[in-house]
Amino acid sequence: GAVVSQHPSWVICKSGTSVKIECRSLDFQATTMFWYRQFPKQSLMLMATSNEGSKATYEQGVEKDKFLINHASLTLSTLTVTSAHPEDSSFYICSASKLAGGWYEQYFGPGTRLTVT
Amino acid sequence: KQEVTQIPAALSVPEGENLVLNCSFTDSAIYNLQWFRQDPGKGLTSLLLIQSSQREQTSGRLNASLDKSSGRSTLYIAASQPGDSATYLCAVSGDYKLSFGAGTTVTVRA
């Protein structure tokens, strides 16, 4: 199997506070993890790619000082939304990459619903 | 930059009817194409993955075709059931990244 978990599944926080979201690969080691955000009725947009032990690579337009990513081990990546504002409210999904059948396939977590009030 | 488009955005059919979902992409230099299912408020479930060298993949009632040269893929779902109601996302892999379409939301009426 290739199971990816996220914690928490939903979180409500006040504007100005920081929130940490965890992404874990439960039964495999993932050298690369990805973070996406999804607005209602819109597609998943890649925010950043993280490799274990190195700095994350952010997509154009994503503020790296606002969305801090740490990939401390082969099974855990965290996304911290700093000084959250209502416009950061979204559905955040992570994925972990595993070699399968000769290519790298991404396995997705269940997502985290963030609401900033 | 890869652009992925899915048409239609929404589809409503009676139970038993076959579903045809379309996906188009602008850059044909892809490694593979993948179809996902997403239920409301949930993560993604992978349905089918087609390698760039393949023309189609089948799993049960699902069949996906890929025409890389024209930048198109089609997902067929035979004999639809109410449990098939969900949003279906198409994603293409170039390099190590996935580019997603906005999805087709399917409602199957009992």
Coordinates of C-alpha atoms in Angstrom, one line a residue:
Chain A
G1 CA 0.0 0.0 0.0
A2 CA 0.9 3.7 -0.1
V3 CA -1.0 5.5 2.6
V4 CA -0.6 9.2 3.3
S5 CA -2.1 10.9 6.3
Q6 CA -2.7 14.5 7.2
H7 CA -3.3 16.1 10.5
P8 CA -5.4 17.9 11.4
S9 CA -8.3 17.2 9.0
W10 CA -9.8 20.6 9.8
V11 CA -8.7 23.6 11.8
I12 CA -10.2 27.0 12.6
C13 CA -7.9 29.7 13.7
K14 CA -8.0 33.4 14.4
S15 CA -6.5 36.0 12.0
G16 CA -2.8 36.6 12.8
T17 CA -2.1 33.2 14.3
S18 CA 0.0 30.4 12.8
V19 CA -1.2 26.9 12.0
K20 CA 0.9 23.8 11.3
I21 CA -0.3 21.0 9.1
E22 CA 1.4 17.6 9.1
C23 CA 1.8 15.2 6.2
R24 CA 3.0 11.7 6.9
S25 CA 3.7 8.7 4.6
L26 CA 2.6 5.8 6.8
D27 CA 4.0 2.8 5.0
F28 CA 6.7 4.0 2.7
Q29 CA 9.6 6.5 2.7
A30 CA 9.1 9.5 0.5
T31 CA 12.1 11.6 -0.6
T32 CA 9.7 14.1 -2.2
M33 CA 6.5 15.6 -0.9
F34 CA 4.2 18.1 -2.5
W35 CA 1.8 20.7 -1.0
Y36 CA -1.2 21.9 -2.9
R37 CA -4.1 24.2 -2.1
Q38 CA -7.6 24.0 -3.6
F39 CA -10.2 26.7 -3.6
P40 CA -13.9 25.8 -3.9
K41 CA -14.7 24.4 -7.3
Q42 CA -11.2 25.0 -8.5
S43 CA -8.3 22.8 -9.4
L44 CA -5.4 21.8 -7.1
M45 CA -2.6 24.3 -7.4
L46 CA 0.9 23.2 -6.5
M47 CA 2.4 25.4 -3.8
A48 CA 5.8 23.8 -3.2
T49 CA 7.9 20.7 -3.5
S50 CA 9.9 19.5 -0.6
N51 CA 12.8 17.1 -0.5
E52 CA 14.0 15.5 2.7
G53 CA 16.8 17.5 4.3
S54 CA 16.8 20.4 1.9
K55 CA 14.9 23.6 1.4
A56 CA 11.5 23.5 -0.3
T57 CA 11.0 24.8 -3.9
Y58 CA 8.1 27.2 -4.1
E59 CA 6.0 27.8 -7.1
Q60 CA 5.8 31.3 -8.6
G61 CA 3.6 33.6 -6.6
V62 CA 3.7 31.5 -3.4
E63 CA 5.2 33.4 -0.4
K64 CA 7.8 31.2 1.1
D65 CA 7.9 33.3 4.3
K66 CA 4.2 32.9 4.8
F67 CA 4.0 29.2 4.0
L68 CA 6.9 27.5 5.8
I69 CA 7.7 24.0 4.8
N70 CA 9.9 21.6 6.7
H71 CA 10.7 18.0 5.5
A72 CA 12.7 16.7 8.5
S73 CA 12.4 13.0 7.7
L74 CA 11.5 10.6 4.9
T75 CA 8.0 10.2 6.3
L76 CA 7.1 13.7 7.6
S77 CA 6.6 17.1 6.0
T78 CA 5.0 20.0 7.7
L79 CA 3.4 23.2 6.3
T80 CA 3.1 26.1 8.6
V81 CA 0.8 29.0 7.6
T82 CA 2.2 32.0 9.4
S83 CA 0.2 35.1 10.4
A84 CA -2.9 33.5 8.8
H85 CA -5.5 35.8 7.2
P86 CA -9.0 35.0 6.0
E87 CA -7.8 34.8 2.4
D88 CA -5.6 31.8 3.4
S89 CA -8.7 29.8 4.1
S90 CA -8.6 26.9 1.8
F91 CA -8.3 23.1 1.4
Y92 CA -4.6 22.1 1.7
I93 CA -3.6 18.7 0.3
C94 CA -0.2 17.0 0.5
S95 CA 1.2 14.2 -1.6
A96 CA 4.2 11.9 -1.2
S97 CA 6.1 10.5 -4.1
K98 CA 7.0 6.8 -4.4
L99 CA 8.7 4.8 -7.1
A100 CA 6.1 2.4 -8.5
G101 CA 6.3 0.4 -11.7
G102 CA 9.4 2.3 -13.0
W103 CA 8.0 5.8 -12.4
Y104 CA 7.4 8.1 -9.5
E105 CA 3.7 8.2 -8.5
Q106 CA 2.2 10.7 -6.1
Y107 CA -0.1 9.4 -3.3
F108 CA -2.4 12.0 -1.8
G109 CA -3.4 12.7 1.7
P110 CA -7.1 13.3 2.7
G111 CA -6.6 17.1 3.0
T112 CA -6.9 19.7 5.7
R113 CA -9.6 22.3 5.7
L114 CA -8.3 25.6 7.1
T115 CA -10.7 28.4 8.1
V116 CA -9.3 31.7 9.3
T117 CA -11.7 33.9 11.1
Chain B
K1 CA 3.4 26.2 -18.9
Q2 CA 1.1 23.2 -19.0
E3 CA -2.6 24.1 -19.1
V4 CA -5.2 21.3 -18.5
T5 CA -8.8 21.8 -19.4
Q6 CA -11.8 19.6 -18.5
I7 CA -15.1 19.8 -20.2
P8 CA -17.9 19.8 -19.2
A9 CA -17.5 21.4 -15.7
A10 CA -20.6 19.6 -14.6
L11 CA -22.7 16.7 -15.8
S12 CA -26.0 15.1 -14.6
V13 CA -27.2 11.8 -15.9
P14 CA -29.7 9.2 -15.0
E15 CA -28.5 6.0 -13.5
G16 CA -27.4 3.4 -16.0
E17 CA -26.2 5.9 -18.6
N18 CA -22.6 5.9 -19.8
L19 CA -20.4 8.8 -18.8
V20 CA -17.8 10.5 -21.0
L21 CA -15.5 13.0 -19.4
N22 CA -13.0 15.0 -21.5
C23 CA -9.5 16.3 -20.7
S24 CA -7.2 18.3 -22.9
F25 CA -3.7 19.6 -22.3
T26 CA -1.5 22.0 -24.1
D27 CA 2.0 20.5 -23.9
S28 CA 2.2 17.0 -25.3
A29 CA 5.6 16.3 -23.6
I30 CA 4.2 14.4 -20.7
Y31 CA 5.3 11.3 -18.8
N32 CA 1.8 10.1 -17.9
L33 CA -1.8 11.2 -17.4
Q34 CA -3.8 10.3 -14.4
W35 CA -7.5 10.4 -13.5
F36 CA -8.6 11.0 -9.9
R37 CA -11.9 11.0 -8.1
Q38 CA -12.6 13.5 -5.3
D39 CA -15.6 13.3 -3.0
P40 CA -16.8 16.6 -1.4
G41 CA -14.3 17.8 1.3
K42 CA -12.1 14.8 0.7
G43 CA -8.7 14.0 -0.8
L44 CA -8.0 12.3 -4.1
T45 CA -8.4 8.7 -5.1
S46 CA -6.4 7.6 -8.1
L47 CA -8.5 5.8 -10.7
L48 CA -6.3 5.2 -13.7
L49 CA -2.8 6.1 -14.8
I50 CA -1.8 6.0 -18.4
Q51 CA 1.8 6.1 -19.3
S52 CA 2.8 8.4 -22.3
S53 CA 3.6 5.3 -24.4
Q54 CA 0.1 3.8 -23.8
R55 CA -3.2 4.4 -25.5
E56 CA -5.6 3.3 -22.8
Q57 CA -6.1 1.8 -19.4
T58 CA -9.1 -0.1 -18.1
S59 CA -10.3 -0.9 -14.6
G60 CA -13.7 -2.4 -14.1
R61 CA -16.3 -0.1 -15.5
L62 CA -13.7 2.6 -16.2
N63 CA -11.7 3.1 -19.3
A64 CA -9.4 6.0 -20.1
S65 CA -7.8 6.7 -23.4
L66 CA -4.9 9.0 -24.2
D67 CA -4.0 10.7 -27.5
K68 CA -0.8 12.4 -26.6
S69 CA -0.3 14.0 -30.1
S70 CA -3.6 15.8 -29.9
G71 CA -3.3 16.5 -26.2
R72 CA -6.5 14.7 -25.2
S73 CA -7.7 12.1 -22.8
T74 CA -11.2 10.7 -22.3
L75 CA -12.6 8.8 -19.3
Y76 CA -15.5 6.5 -19.9
I77 CA -17.6 5.2 -17.0
A78 CA -20.0 2.5 -18.1
A79 CA -23.4 1.9 -16.6
S80 CA -23.2 4.8 -14.1
Q81 CA -24.4 4.4 -10.6
P82 CA -25.4 7.0 -7.9
G83 CA -22.1 6.0 -6.1
D84 CA -20.2 7.4 -9.1
S85 CA -21.3 10.9 -8.1
A86 CA -18.1 12.9 -7.4
T87 CA -15.7 15.3 -9.0
Y88 CA -13.3 13.7 -11.5
L89 CA -9.9 15.4 -12.0
C90 CA -7.4 14.9 -14.8
A91 CA -3.7 15.5 -14.1
V92 CA -0.7 15.3 -16.4
S93 CA 2.8 14.7 -15.3
G94 CA 5.6 16.6 -16.8
D95 CA 9.0 16.3 -15.2
Y96 CA 8.0 15.4 -11.6
K97 CA 5.1 17.8 -11.2
L98 CA 1.4 17.2 -11.7
S99 CA -0.8 19.8 -13.5
F100 CA -4.5 19.4 -12.7
G101 CA -7.6 20.4 -14.5
A102 CA -10.5 22.0 -12.6
G103 CA -12.5 18.8 -12.7
T104 CA -15.9 17.6 -13.9
T105 CA -18.6 17.3 -11.2
V106 CA -20.8 14.3 -12.0
T107 CA -24.2 13.7 -10.5
V108 CA -25.9 10.3 -11.2
R109 CA -29.6 10.5 -10.5
A110 CA -31.3 7.3 -9.1

